[in-house]
XYZ file of C-alpha atoms in Angstrom:
770
model
C -3.392 3.765 -31.273
C -4.436 2.423 -27.917
C -2.587 2.793 -24.679
C -2.159 -0.966 -24.515
C -3.461 -2.133 -21.135
C -2.728 -5.835 -21.563
C -4.952 -8.566 -20.286
C -2.564 -11.489 -20.223
C -0.753 -10.233 -23.258
C -3.560 -9.671 -25.777
C -4.425 -6.394 -27.394
C -7.743 -4.854 -26.376
C -8.650 -3.476 -29.793
C -9.447 -6.848 -31.265
C -10.701 -8.460 -28.078
C -13.393 -6.171 -26.753
C -16.149 -7.442 -29.040
C -15.215 -11.129 -28.536
C -15.015 -10.763 -24.734
C -18.389 -8.985 -24.644
C -19.971 -11.839 -26.548
C -18.527 -14.435 -24.207
C -19.609 -12.536 -21.081
C -23.145 -12.072 -22.402
C -23.598 -15.678 -23.488
C -21.570 -17.771 -21.071
C -19.962 -15.670 -18.409
C -16.221 -16.016 -17.851
C -14.329 -19.187 -18.560
C -13.347 -21.567 -15.806
C -10.214 -20.440 -13.981
C -10.757 -16.743 -14.686
C -11.469 -13.789 -12.333
C -13.601 -10.711 -12.736
C -14.432 -7.698 -10.642
C -17.810 -6.334 -9.683
C -17.050 -2.819 -8.560
C -18.666 0.647 -8.590
C -16.580 1.792 -11.560
C -18.745 4.728 -12.506
C -17.567 6.957 -9.733
C -14.744 8.500 -11.795
C -12.576 11.344 -10.538
C -9.957 11.843 -13.296
C -10.100 11.883 -17.115
C -7.368 11.284 -19.687
C -7.429 11.643 -23.462
C -5.256 9.109 -25.198
C -4.800 8.480 -28.923
C -8.065 6.809 -29.711
C -9.631 6.157 -26.326
C -10.714 7.998 -23.250
C -9.783 6.695 -19.765
C -11.753 7.611 -16.665
C -10.166 6.704 -13.346
C -12.252 5.703 -10.311
C -11.076 4.555 -6.948
C -11.434 0.912 -8.050
C -9.846 0.937 -11.519
C -10.264 2.421 -14.994
C -13.061 2.918 -17.407
C -11.894 2.702 -21.046
C -14.008 4.156 -23.734
C -13.056 3.147 -27.290
C -14.195 6.091 -29.451
C -13.775 4.098 -32.696
C -16.000 1.207 -31.798
C -18.160 3.038 -29.230
C -17.467 0.359 -26.549
C -16.621 0.726 -22.892
C -14.785 -1.687 -20.654
C -13.278 -1.761 -17.210
C -9.639 -2.418 -16.241
C -8.968 -3.395 -12.623
C -6.619 -5.388 -10.494
C -8.059 -8.500 -12.178
C -6.666 -7.238 -15.457
C -3.216 -6.124 -14.310
C -3.438 -3.066 -12.086
C -1.586 -3.442 -8.823
C -4.343 -2.512 -6.395
C -7.355 -0.419 -5.525
C -7.501 3.088 -4.149
C -6.661 5.135 -7.201
C -6.753 8.836 -6.292
C -5.356 10.597 -9.381
C -4.573 10.061 -13.038
C -2.930 12.216 -15.773
C -1.794 11.496 -19.307
C 1.461 12.568 -20.825
C 1.529 15.478 -23.398
C 1.472 13.199 -26.455
C -1.133 10.825 -25.022
C 1.021 7.669 -25.154
C 1.399 7.331 -21.370
C -0.772 7.697 -18.260
C 0.381 7.921 -14.681
C -1.816 6.593 -11.813
C -1.510 7.591 -8.177
C -2.862 5.630 -5.187
C -3.938 6.274 -1.631
C -0.872 4.552 -0.230
C 1.603 6.439 -2.506
C 2.003 3.748 -5.142
C 2.450 5.117 -8.615
C 1.838 3.142 -11.862
C 3.050 4.172 -15.311
C 0.861 2.778 -18.078
C 2.588 2.634 -21.422
C 1.941 0.956 -24.751
C 3.846 -2.136 -23.715
C 3.529 -2.489 -19.944
C 2.223 -1.408 -16.596
C 5.274 -0.346 -14.500
C 5.004 -0.033 -10.765
C 6.795 2.809 -9.007
C 6.574 1.607 -5.387
C 9.212 3.909 -3.848
C 6.882 5.830 -1.544
C 5.012 2.888 0.146
C 8.226 0.833 0.298
C 10.128 3.581 2.022
C 7.695 3.644 4.913
C 8.825 7.215 5.711
C 5.457 8.941 5.608
C 2.812 6.546 7.154
C -0.671 7.919 6.704
C 0.575 10.788 4.530
C 1.434 9.056 1.261
C -1.679 9.765 -0.742
C -1.160 11.019 -4.294
C -3.288 14.157 -4.719
C -2.215 15.574 -8.066
C 0.059 14.730 -11.067
C 1.602 16.964 -13.681
C 3.937 16.126 -16.619
C 6.937 18.156 -17.744
C 7.500 16.394 -21.063
C 7.221 12.723 -21.676
C 9.727 11.401 -19.133
C 9.501 13.842 -16.249
C 6.552 14.253 -13.914
C 5.647 15.623 -10.473
C 3.159 14.420 -7.916
C 1.589 16.271 -4.966
C 1.277 14.120 -1.889
C 0.132 14.499 1.712
C 3.741 14.968 2.731
C 5.061 17.173 -0.074
C 6.098 17.026 -3.691
C 7.992 14.192 -5.501
C 9.710 14.268 -8.845
C 9.670 11.206 -11.103
C 12.051 10.099 -13.795
C 9.729 8.048 -16.008
C 12.409 6.789 -18.292
C 13.715 4.706 -15.355
C 10.480 4.416 -13.422
C 11.841 5.917 -10.152
C 11.317 8.838 -7.838
C 14.114 11.276 -8.423
C 13.502 13.759 -5.602
C 11.367 14.594 -2.602
C 10.583 18.230 -1.734
C 9.024 19.054 1.636
C 8.868 22.933 1.356
C 9.951 23.490 4.976
C 13.284 24.388 6.512
C 12.822 21.898 9.331
C 12.057 19.176 6.757
C 8.666 18.397 8.273
C 5.911 17.443 5.973
C 3.729 19.765 3.977
C 0.492 18.662 2.453
C 0.461 19.504 -1.224
C -3.062 19.520 -2.709
C -2.369 20.087 -6.399
C 0.342 21.198 -8.817
C 0.893 22.210 -12.385
C 3.871 22.751 -14.669
C 3.781 25.663 -17.056
C 6.614 26.590 -19.391
C 9.762 26.429 -17.268
C 8.147 26.528 -13.789
C 6.310 24.286 -11.282
C 3.463 25.619 -9.183
C 2.200 23.936 -5.985
C -0.978 24.581 -4.011
C -0.338 23.546 -0.417
C -1.563 23.880 3.087
C 1.047 26.583 3.549
C 0.036 28.589 0.509
C 1.082 28.881 -3.119
C 4.638 27.890 -4.053
C 6.631 28.043 -7.318
C 10.065 27.068 -8.566
C 12.038 27.076 -11.818
C 12.299 23.610 -13.294
C 15.936 24.369 -14.064
C 16.857 25.058 -10.473
C 17.944 22.406 -7.949
C 14.516 21.693 -6.343
C 16.013 19.935 -3.358
C 17.194 23.346 -2.154
C 14.534 25.273 -0.289
C 15.994 28.457 -1.627
C 14.823 27.419 -5.113
C 11.208 27.691 -3.929
C 9.264 30.937 -3.760
C 6.180 31.444 -1.683
C 3.382 33.847 -2.816
C 3.171 36.503 -0.115
C -0.541 37.036 -0.865
C -1.318 33.495 0.269
C 1.529 33.000 2.776
C 0.477 30.424 5.374
C -3.017 30.273 3.872
C -4.226 26.939 2.545
C -4.561 26.850 -1.208
C -6.183 23.709 -2.606
C -6.054 24.162 -6.377
C -3.825 25.994 -8.852
C -3.780 26.521 -12.641
C -1.388 28.743 -14.557
C -1.706 30.491 -17.883
C 1.514 32.388 -18.779
C 2.016 35.013 -16.070
C -1.511 34.608 -14.751
C -2.540 32.396 -11.805
C -5.877 30.897 -10.894
C -6.255 29.356 -7.429
C -8.960 27.852 -5.226
C -9.258 27.711 -1.541
C -10.479 24.665 0.503
C -14.281 24.466 0.626
C -14.763 27.515 -1.515
C -16.617 27.708 -4.794
C -15.149 30.980 -5.961
C -11.596 31.030 -7.488
C -9.099 33.888 -7.288
C -7.352 35.131 -10.410
C -4.063 37.043 -10.575
C -3.594 39.403 -13.476
C -0.248 41.283 -13.265
C 0.263 42.066 -9.530
C -3.425 42.085 -8.557
C -5.470 39.221 -7.197
C -9.293 39.318 -7.430
C -12.220 36.951 -7.038
C -13.733 35.646 -10.234
C -17.315 36.754 -10.482
C -19.430 33.858 -11.753
C -23.015 34.225 -12.986
C -23.932 31.100 -11.164
C -24.250 32.015 -7.497
C -24.073 28.491 -6.304
C -21.121 28.156 -3.890
C -20.402 24.490 -4.330
C -16.749 23.694 -3.550
C -14.166 23.661 -6.325
C -13.045 20.149 -7.243
C -10.507 21.001 -9.876
C -9.043 23.825 -11.938
C -7.366 23.362 -15.302
C -6.179 25.544 -18.122
C -7.575 25.518 -21.637
C -6.342 26.987 -24.891
C -8.131 30.232 -24.208
C -8.679 30.247 -20.460
C -9.604 28.016 -17.616
C -12.066 25.358 -16.544
C -13.561 25.540 -13.063
C -14.936 22.208 -11.962
C -17.249 22.390 -8.946
C -19.795 20.077 -7.405
C -22.595 19.851 -9.984
C -21.223 22.297 -12.610
C -18.286 23.162 -14.904
C -17.617 26.788 -15.860
C -15.302 27.971 -18.539
C -13.783 31.420 -18.187
C -11.365 33.310 -20.420
C -7.910 34.543 -19.361
C -9.348 37.733 -17.804
C -11.997 35.877 -15.764
C -15.100 36.417 -17.874
C -17.482 33.486 -17.767
C -18.048 31.996 -21.204
C -19.873 28.664 -20.757
C -21.641 26.889 -17.954
C -22.385 23.157 -18.026
C -24.705 21.809 -15.357
C -27.535 19.355 -14.794
C -29.782 21.719 -16.664
C -28.446 20.341 -19.957
C -30.368 17.623 -21.755
C -29.780 14.068 -20.393
C -27.648 15.362 -17.592
C -29.389 14.404 -14.376
C -27.117 13.737 -11.370
C -24.239 15.685 -12.833
C -21.254 15.462 -10.482
C -18.108 16.432 -12.417
C -14.643 15.935 -10.980
C -12.282 16.578 -13.977
C -12.553 17.826 -17.549
C -10.447 17.771 -20.680
C -11.190 19.079 -24.191
C -10.228 16.968 -27.227
C -8.679 18.214 -30.449
C -12.088 18.025 -32.102
C -13.656 20.243 -29.399
C -15.433 17.388 -27.557
C -15.548 17.999 -23.838
C -14.713 14.855 -21.762
C -15.749 14.746 -18.141
C -15.001 12.467 -15.201
C -18.475 12.241 -13.684
C -18.608 10.880 -10.183
C -22.115 9.584 -10.672
C -22.239 8.330 -14.300
C -18.641 7.276 -15.381
C -17.451 9.085 -18.478
C -19.553 11.953 -19.808
C -18.972 13.957 -22.917
C -20.399 16.963 -24.727
C -20.165 17.234 -28.480
C -23.421 19.125 -28.638
C -23.806 22.212 -26.389
C -27.417 21.211 -25.545
C -26.931 17.582 -24.775
C -24.671 15.324 -22.660
C -23.866 11.681 -23.299
C -22.651 9.183 -20.761
C -20.733 5.913 -20.832
C -20.613 3.673 -17.803
C -20.527 0.020 -16.684
C -23.239 -2.144 -15.109
C -22.118 -2.889 -11.547
C -23.059 -2.513 -7.917
C -23.271 1.119 -6.771
C -21.130 0.511 -3.671
C -18.065 -1.584 -2.708
C -19.650 -2.426 0.646
C -20.138 -6.120 0.999
C -21.343 -7.503 4.272
C -22.764 -10.732 2.849
C -23.281 -12.496 -0.440
C -25.952 -15.096 -0.973
C -27.142 -17.155 -3.990
C -30.882 -17.447 -4.427
C -32.963 -18.526 -7.434
C -33.093 -14.780 -8.271
C -29.315 -14.543 -8.638
C -26.407 -13.446 -6.514
C -27.558 -11.079 -3.778
C -25.108 -8.608 -2.236
C -25.962 -7.054 1.084
C -24.281 -3.746 1.836
C -25.918 -3.289 5.197
C -23.547 -4.256 7.980
C -23.079 -4.780 11.627
C -19.746 -4.223 13.346
C -17.715 -6.857 15.293
C -19.912 -6.215 18.364
C -22.995 -6.746 16.213
C -24.045 -3.154 16.462
C -25.892 -1.553 13.627
C -23.930 0.537 11.097
C -27.136 2.254 9.830
C -26.150 1.584 6.179
C -28.923 2.451 3.781
C -27.295 1.466 0.508
C -29.737 -1.373 0.078
C -29.260 -4.659 -1.766
C -27.672 -5.433 -5.126
C -28.646 -8.422 -7.385
C -26.500 -9.952 -10.136
C -28.536 -12.036 -12.601
C -28.110 -12.849 -16.305
C -24.895 -10.872 -16.359
C -26.576 -7.682 -15.231
C -26.855 -5.768 -11.967
C -30.063 -4.407 -10.456
C -30.290 -2.316 -7.304
C -32.884 -2.345 -4.545
C -32.231 1.018 -3.038
C -33.186 2.262 0.364
C -36.514 3.768 -0.807
C -37.651 0.307 -1.955
C -37.090 -0.838 1.647
C -39.106 2.135 3.001
C -35.943 3.468 4.555
C -34.991 0.319 6.430
C -31.267 0.065 7.126
C -28.719 -2.700 7.409
C -30.367 -5.260 5.161
C -28.518 -8.498 6.122
C -30.201 -11.481 4.404
C -32.840 -12.588 1.972
C -35.058 -15.663 1.642
C -37.174 -16.554 -1.412
C -40.387 -18.510 -1.121
C -39.539 -21.807 -2.812
C -43.141 -22.100 -4.093
C -43.192 -18.557 -5.585
C -40.024 -16.866 -6.659
C -41.825 -13.510 -6.853
C -42.403 -13.671 -3.088
C -39.432 -13.012 -0.883
C -38.273 -11.563 2.427
C -35.301 -9.556 3.785
C -34.125 -9.048 7.339
C -33.142 -5.661 8.732
C -30.965 -5.135 11.773
C -33.295 -2.590 13.320
C -36.472 -2.619 11.167
C -37.647 -6.230 11.412
C -38.608 -8.381 8.423
C -39.757 -6.906 5.093
C -42.102 -8.956 2.868
C -42.043 -8.405 -0.938
C -44.291 -9.488 -3.762
C -43.302 -8.853 -7.380
C -40.517 -6.560 -6.222
C -42.888 -4.337 -4.209
C -42.786 -4.084 -0.418
C -46.035 -5.558 0.963
C -45.551 -5.560 4.710
C -42.907 -4.577 7.251
C -43.131 -6.979 10.221
C -41.938 -5.584 13.456
C -42.837 -5.402 17.156
C -46.229 -3.778 16.383
C -47.723 -6.453 14.102
C -45.824 -9.702 14.866
C -44.211 -11.682 17.644
C -40.893 -9.935 16.926
C -39.478 -7.940 19.841
C -37.357 -4.809 20.212
C -33.749 -5.209 21.338
C -33.299 -5.141 25.093
C -31.373 -2.052 26.216
C -32.407 -0.207 23.124
C -35.547 1.456 21.726
C -38.592 -0.749 21.708
C -38.810 -0.229 17.918
C -35.244 -1.439 17.348
C -36.142 -4.825 15.948
C -32.971 -6.652 15.007
C -33.601 -9.548 12.620
C -30.534 -11.179 11.033
C -31.101 -14.749 9.860
C -33.843 -16.126 7.622
C -34.532 -19.706 6.730
C -37.395 -21.359 4.805
C -38.289 -24.359 6.969
C -39.239 -27.845 5.845
C -42.741 -27.036 7.159
C -43.298 -24.364 4.505
C -42.843 -21.432 6.931
C -40.259 -18.662 7.265
C -38.081 -18.850 10.376
C -36.431 -15.738 11.703
C -33.837 -14.907 14.377
C -34.473 -11.900 16.652
C -31.450 -10.508 18.458
C -31.473 -9.285 22.095
C -34.959 -10.710 22.535
C -36.462 -13.081 25.050
C -37.947 -14.831 21.998
C -34.888 -15.312 19.772
C -36.648 -17.556 17.169
C -39.874 -16.801 15.294
C -42.050 -18.623 12.781
C -44.136 -16.863 10.156
C -46.755 -18.747 8.167
C -47.174 -17.001 4.826
C -50.575 -18.562 4.287
C -52.216 -17.550 7.576
C -50.014 -14.466 8.039
C -49.542 -15.590 11.689
C -46.371 -15.237 13.768
C -45.170 -17.272 16.720
C -42.137 -16.728 18.921
C -39.995 -19.236 20.841
C -37.688 -18.934 23.803
C -34.275 -20.565 23.547
C -33.151 -20.994 27.112
C -29.537 -19.807 27.475
C -29.833 -17.833 24.155
C -32.710 -15.694 25.457
C -31.603 -12.052 25.510
C -28.409 -12.771 23.544
C -27.336 -11.343 20.229
C -28.238 -14.032 17.628
C -28.074 -13.884 13.822
C -27.639 -16.822 11.471
C -30.004 -19.760 11.087
C -29.889 -22.982 9.052
C -31.860 -26.160 9.162
C -30.398 -29.644 8.803
C -31.950 -32.586 6.979
C -33.442 -33.816 10.283
C -35.324 -30.600 10.685
C -33.140 -29.221 13.445
C -32.407 -25.477 13.375
C -28.858 -24.316 14.163
C -28.716 -20.747 15.444
C -25.614 -18.574 15.690
C -24.806 -16.281 18.637
C -22.181 -13.575 18.719
C -19.815 -15.244 21.180
C -21.767 -18.113 22.821
C -21.541 -20.776 20.094
C -24.477 -22.404 18.408
C -27.830 -23.598 19.591
C -29.507 -26.669 18.014
C -33.235 -26.291 18.166
C -36.005 -28.883 17.473
C -39.522 -27.344 17.523
C -42.435 -29.588 18.305
C -45.638 -27.606 18.315
C -45.248 -25.013 21.056
C -42.250 -26.686 22.697
C -38.554 -26.587 21.862
C -35.785 -29.119 22.465
C -32.424 -27.471 22.792
C -28.761 -28.537 22.571
C -25.936 -26.018 22.820
C -22.634 -26.285 20.967
C -19.868 -24.297 22.673
C -16.384 -24.660 24.180
C -15.337 -27.550 26.378
C -15.230 -31.324 26.055
C -18.695 -32.873 25.788
C -20.150 -29.353 25.263
C -19.154 -28.995 21.621
C -15.415 -28.672 21.945
C -15.275 -25.426 19.976
C -11.961 -23.611 19.920
C -13.933 -20.373 20.297
C -17.487 -19.378 21.180
C -17.387 -16.990 18.246
C -18.682 -18.997 15.294
C -18.528 -16.518 12.404
C -19.566 -18.965 9.656
C -21.046 -22.453 9.527
C -22.630 -24.754 7.046
C -23.730 -28.350 6.334
C -21.844 -29.983 3.513
C -23.156 -32.580 1.077
C -22.222 -35.420 3.424
C -24.287 -33.902 6.304
C -21.230 -32.780 8.261
C -21.417 -29.457 10.121
C -18.422 -27.261 9.342
C -17.668 -24.369 11.683
C -15.447 -21.428 11.060
C -14.535 -19.748 14.335
C -12.346 -16.860 15.417
C -9.741 -19.456 16.260
C -9.783 -21.865 13.353
C -11.793 -24.553 11.528
C -13.535 -27.502 13.149
C -16.050 -30.109 11.944
C -18.884 -31.771 13.788
C -19.108 -35.178 12.128
C -22.241 -36.294 13.966
C -24.639 -33.318 14.141
C -27.489 -35.812 13.803
C -26.813 -36.725 17.463
C -27.852 -33.283 18.639
C -31.235 -34.331 19.940
C -30.330 -37.733 21.395
C -27.827 -36.664 24.086
C -24.968 -38.452 22.303
C -21.554 -36.764 21.685
C -21.494 -34.003 19.062
C -18.075 -32.527 19.906
C -16.399 -30.829 16.972
C -12.924 -31.850 15.880
C -10.051 -30.085 14.235
C -8.785 -31.508 10.930
C -5.219 -32.952 11.392
C -2.486 -33.438 8.807
C 1.032 -34.756 9.185
C 3.625 -32.437 7.635
C 7.200 -33.761 7.885
C 6.412 -35.733 10.937
C 4.618 -32.869 12.691
C 0.878 -33.126 13.205
C -0.905 -29.815 12.515
C -4.413 -28.487 12.581
C -5.870 -27.290 9.313
C -6.268 -23.431 9.483
C -5.465 -23.415 13.184
C -5.539 -19.931 14.621
C -7.175 -18.354 11.521
C -10.098 -16.045 12.217
C -12.580 -17.577 9.657
C -15.226 -15.116 8.571
C -16.953 -16.982 5.737
C -17.385 -20.348 4.122
C -19.150 -21.948 1.080
C -19.200 -25.339 -0.657
C -19.107 -25.928 -4.392
C -20.611 -28.658 -6.589
C -17.811 -31.027 -5.678
C -18.317 -30.539 -1.967
C -15.019 -28.615 -1.764
C -14.788 -25.912 0.879
C -14.062 -22.310 0.146
C -12.845 -20.597 3.356
C -12.473 -16.845 3.838
C -10.344 -15.381 6.639
C -9.884 -11.986 8.295
C -6.193 -11.624 7.337
C -5.074 -14.756 5.527
C -7.052 -14.463 2.241
C -9.096 -17.231 0.636
C -8.527 -21.014 0.891
C -9.932 -23.818 -1.246
C -9.928 -27.174 0.603
C -10.695 -30.617 -0.729
C -14.079 -32.155 0.120
C -12.567 -33.813 3.228
C -10.632 -30.625 4.157
C -7.303 -32.312 4.368
C -5.762 -30.901 1.211
C -5.353 -27.223 0.486
C -6.071 -27.030 -3.266
C -5.487 -23.248 -3.551
C -4.641 -20.301 -1.348
C -5.385 -16.902 -2.839
C -4.087 -13.666 -1.283
C -3.914 -10.015 -2.511
C -0.224 -10.563 -3.353
C -0.567 -13.725 -5.518
C -4.015 -13.162 -7.065
C -6.481 -10.385 -8.040
C -7.984 -10.443 -4.483
C -8.662 -6.844 -3.494
C -7.994 -7.567 0.132
C -7.040 -10.473 2.428
C -10.165 -9.862 4.474
C -12.930 -12.051 3.034
C -16.242 -10.997 4.560
C -18.476 -13.300 2.480
C -18.428 -16.113 -0.070
C -21.209 -17.574 -2.235
C -21.059 -20.122 -5.046
C -23.464 -20.069 -7.989
C -24.225 -23.835 -8.246
C -25.185 -23.630 -11.929
C -21.920 -22.055 -13.082
C -19.391 -22.728 -10.357
C -18.615 -18.988 -10.118
C -17.410 -18.112 -6.656
C -18.438 -14.630 -5.509
C -16.027 -13.167 -2.972
C -16.889 -10.192 -0.849
C -13.749 -8.535 0.452
C -13.300 -5.480 2.611
C -12.597 -3.501 -0.542
C -15.270 -4.783 -2.823
C -16.646 -7.808 -4.701
C -14.951 -10.019 -7.271
C -15.544 -13.529 -8.550
C -13.611 -16.550 -9.764
C -15.139 -19.214 -11.913
C -14.358 -22.494 -10.275
C -14.170 -25.883 -11.899
C -17.061 -27.461 -9.958
C -20.850 -27.221 -10.401
C -23.679 -29.282 -8.988
C -23.968 -32.729 -10.568
C -26.799 -33.656 -12.968
C -29.052 -36.742 -12.950
C -28.306 -37.550 -16.619
C -26.360 -36.266 -19.605
C -29.243 -34.568 -21.384
C -27.905 -31.007 -20.722
C -24.262 -31.407 -21.726
C -22.625 -28.328 -23.294
C -19.087 -27.124 -24.027
C -17.872 -23.587 -23.309
C -16.272 -21.372 -24.519
C -17.165 -22.905 -27.872
C -15.440 -22.077 -30.028
C -12.353 -21.465 -27.944
C -10.902 -18.372 -29.716
C -7.475 -16.766 -29.566
C -8.874 -14.172 -27.219
C -9.939 -16.760 -24.615
C -8.084 -17.637 -21.472
C -8.616 -20.203 -18.820
C -10.084 -23.598 -19.377
C -12.378 -25.138 -21.959
C -15.109 -26.878 -20.017
C -17.961 -29.259 -20.457
C -20.867 -29.101 -18.011
C -24.019 -31.080 -17.404
C -22.256 -34.218 -16.145
C -23.382 -36.853 -13.667
C -21.378 -37.478 -10.533
C -17.865 -38.947 -11.047
C -18.065 -38.758 -14.835
C -14.891 -39.638 -16.690
C -14.032 -37.644 -19.856
C -11.674 -38.409 -22.684
C -10.764 -35.693 -25.182
C -9.833 -36.860 -28.667
C -9.361 -35.269 -32.068
C -11.646 -36.290 -34.945
C -9.352 -39.236 -35.853
C -9.814 -40.672 -32.352
C -6.334 -39.867 -31.032
C -6.405 -39.266 -27.239
C -5.489 -35.652 -26.393
C -6.441 -35.478 -22.699
C -8.488 -37.273 -20.061
C -9.625 -36.884 -16.506
C -12.340 -37.039 -13.846
C -15.104 -34.429 -13.625
C -15.275 -32.061 -10.672
C -18.874 -32.194 -9.559
C -20.990 -31.767 -12.705
C -18.177 -30.231 -14.800
C -14.920 -31.252 -16.489
C -12.338 -28.615 -17.494
C -9.416 -28.814 -19.911
C -6.514 -26.352 -20.226
C -6.464 -27.093 -24.041
C -3.052 -28.734 -23.737
C -2.319 -32.257 -24.869
C -0.914 -35.071 -22.787
C 2.551 -33.912 -23.863
C 1.888 -30.471 -22.287
C 1.795 -28.677 -25.722
C -1.094 -26.642 -26.862
C -3.617 -28.522 -28.920
C -3.831 -26.974 -32.414
C -6.865 -25.462 -34.115
C -9.427 -28.135 -34.873
C -12.534 -30.034 -33.782
C -12.320 -32.024 -30.539
C -14.637 -34.656 -29.119
C -15.433 -35.045 -25.414
C -16.298 -38.712 -24.707
C -18.235 -39.004 -21.414
C -18.864 -42.118 -19.228
C -20.550 -42.340 -15.868
C -18.878 -44.536 -13.134
C -21.049 -47.569 -14.006
C -20.784 -47.196 -17.728
C -24.581 -46.916 -17.883
C -24.662 -43.385 -19.285
C -22.402 -42.340 -22.111
C -22.268 -39.344 -24.433
C -20.159 -37.297 -26.663
C -19.917 -33.479 -27.216
C -18.049 -31.465 -29.746
C -15.808 -28.424 -29.157
C -13.813 -26.266 -31.571
C -10.466 -24.576 -30.901
C -9.374 -21.640 -33.051
C -5.718 -20.626 -32.473
C -4.206 -17.279 -33.468
C -1.362 -16.832 -35.891
């Protein structure tokens, strides 16, 4: 029997295969979310009735032993957040209890996920609420070690029953781990090893006894076997065992002193989990087994927790490879999910090669962070990683540009190492101050070449911005391998980053706090026009333009640190006419207001219907109509699966409408209803098709021309639904005009373009459950 983690009220056992088929073939349906997180960094393991759960910071890995399938379960699927720090299952395996960094606890049962928010809601222990360890005393009683002390939970009611601080003055005590054994509770804390009878009133300090051997000495781990005690000290790889009245160090054959990560008891002894190995000892401290990277198929072994199943299989939370297990003493197996190796998202960009995620970052002052996690690419439903070694150690990779004439030829920019040129995935050349016109950053090392923005120009050359340089703009001709730099007047020596080119061939270059510069290059000369604050100077509400783009109507949309504005006539940039930006105004109950006034806008993207996706620093994610005057949706971490209200980056896959959203806590995506329009109806297709009982979201038809109108009928011709396409796609919630679910059957999608010149019909099937 599964612990039933419900995805919108359907049971996983029958859905895993179907969902996998859908994801592989078509991605997620319109209107659905999914996460893209480094799920394989597990720290806790739980054995349930017929599945194994590994907990990572970002969610759960769920391994179905019967079907040999693995899936993830995150905030998208029903968890209440990110930042899981601990997990433990109940004695009979029907429940699991999760603990978070902020003190939130979640009880996962067969029927529900119940939040226990008492700790964060109390606000009593700011910065000290982290859940460090969990132990059950039966099915409905549990204890949690926190950074402020110990809490007792009554799981039948889903509440915290008591808080125990272990000090007479009621100041906080950091409790690292705890364990119940028989009728007692044992706590490893910064003030030593404590114990109490579970029958005593634990709110009385007199009920607690401190081990004199470890009085006022930090103890980080504890495990108990009858009258014996096994403890670990912070930073130490050697545990101490108490037999009778005597404490002694456990002598391990492995001399490696990697720190202890966890101690746990087994049927006939203890498990000692350290960085890179697991050692089993018996009750008198004799080493019996040692599991390390020396076993077959066990590279990068980084265990954090271990449990042994009834059949003897050893299950391991492996910080590098997800869930590992040993059912053969000579060989280790691993189960993990494809995903990015890091949650760091500085920028997200769509290219012909897929969705590119840049983990390299610069801080708000545009100073390097020296991140060397590389670049991650999502294509054909799979993730690939370009690690630091593929960039020859270059750090802070910020952007990528693909040669439109040769997709195997591409470039990335590094904030410190110049421009890196690749061919067939292999680094060919690193362009910097020694072999190009690029310059080192003024006030820094001469070799600190900060390149941020890349743009493939209409002239067939690569254009590059160069921060803190007297030549902020550079042109690279890939045919002649020649570079040329250009001065930009008031932008010389400033920190510059982004660059885009408009249909008139004008480049628009972003500075950190001095607005934008419009640049027209004619041979060796440049024509400049600056867009900044002040009437007739650009009228920007702030010189900090964090994000900007041209929409499908040729308008320049600017997201600043103080709201959203639009330049409706950017084509006037080179003729001295007015190009002042304007705020978008709406009338609400007789009061004229500016759209997104005061919001610090960090990111923007447009979809196939020219709608605007806007990401903010604190307000979450907005979807605006094509003219910006209507807010179609507003997603926050409280009303959606968003991991954070800080949206660092947004990119839309124009072929699927999937919106990739880089938050401060990781990447997730939402499949929007709009894709780019098509020239004809030759590529029309319906998805999901068939629409099965396990599907959510919308049934959609893509491949449509602009402003197509679609009517949905049954096979007898009875009208079920109708509406206008969004970009190149039409979506249907599978309800009829009366609001009721359309029954199982065959449905026809009748398509007409605005002029009636192109028509078509496509077929979809709905299969309802019983």
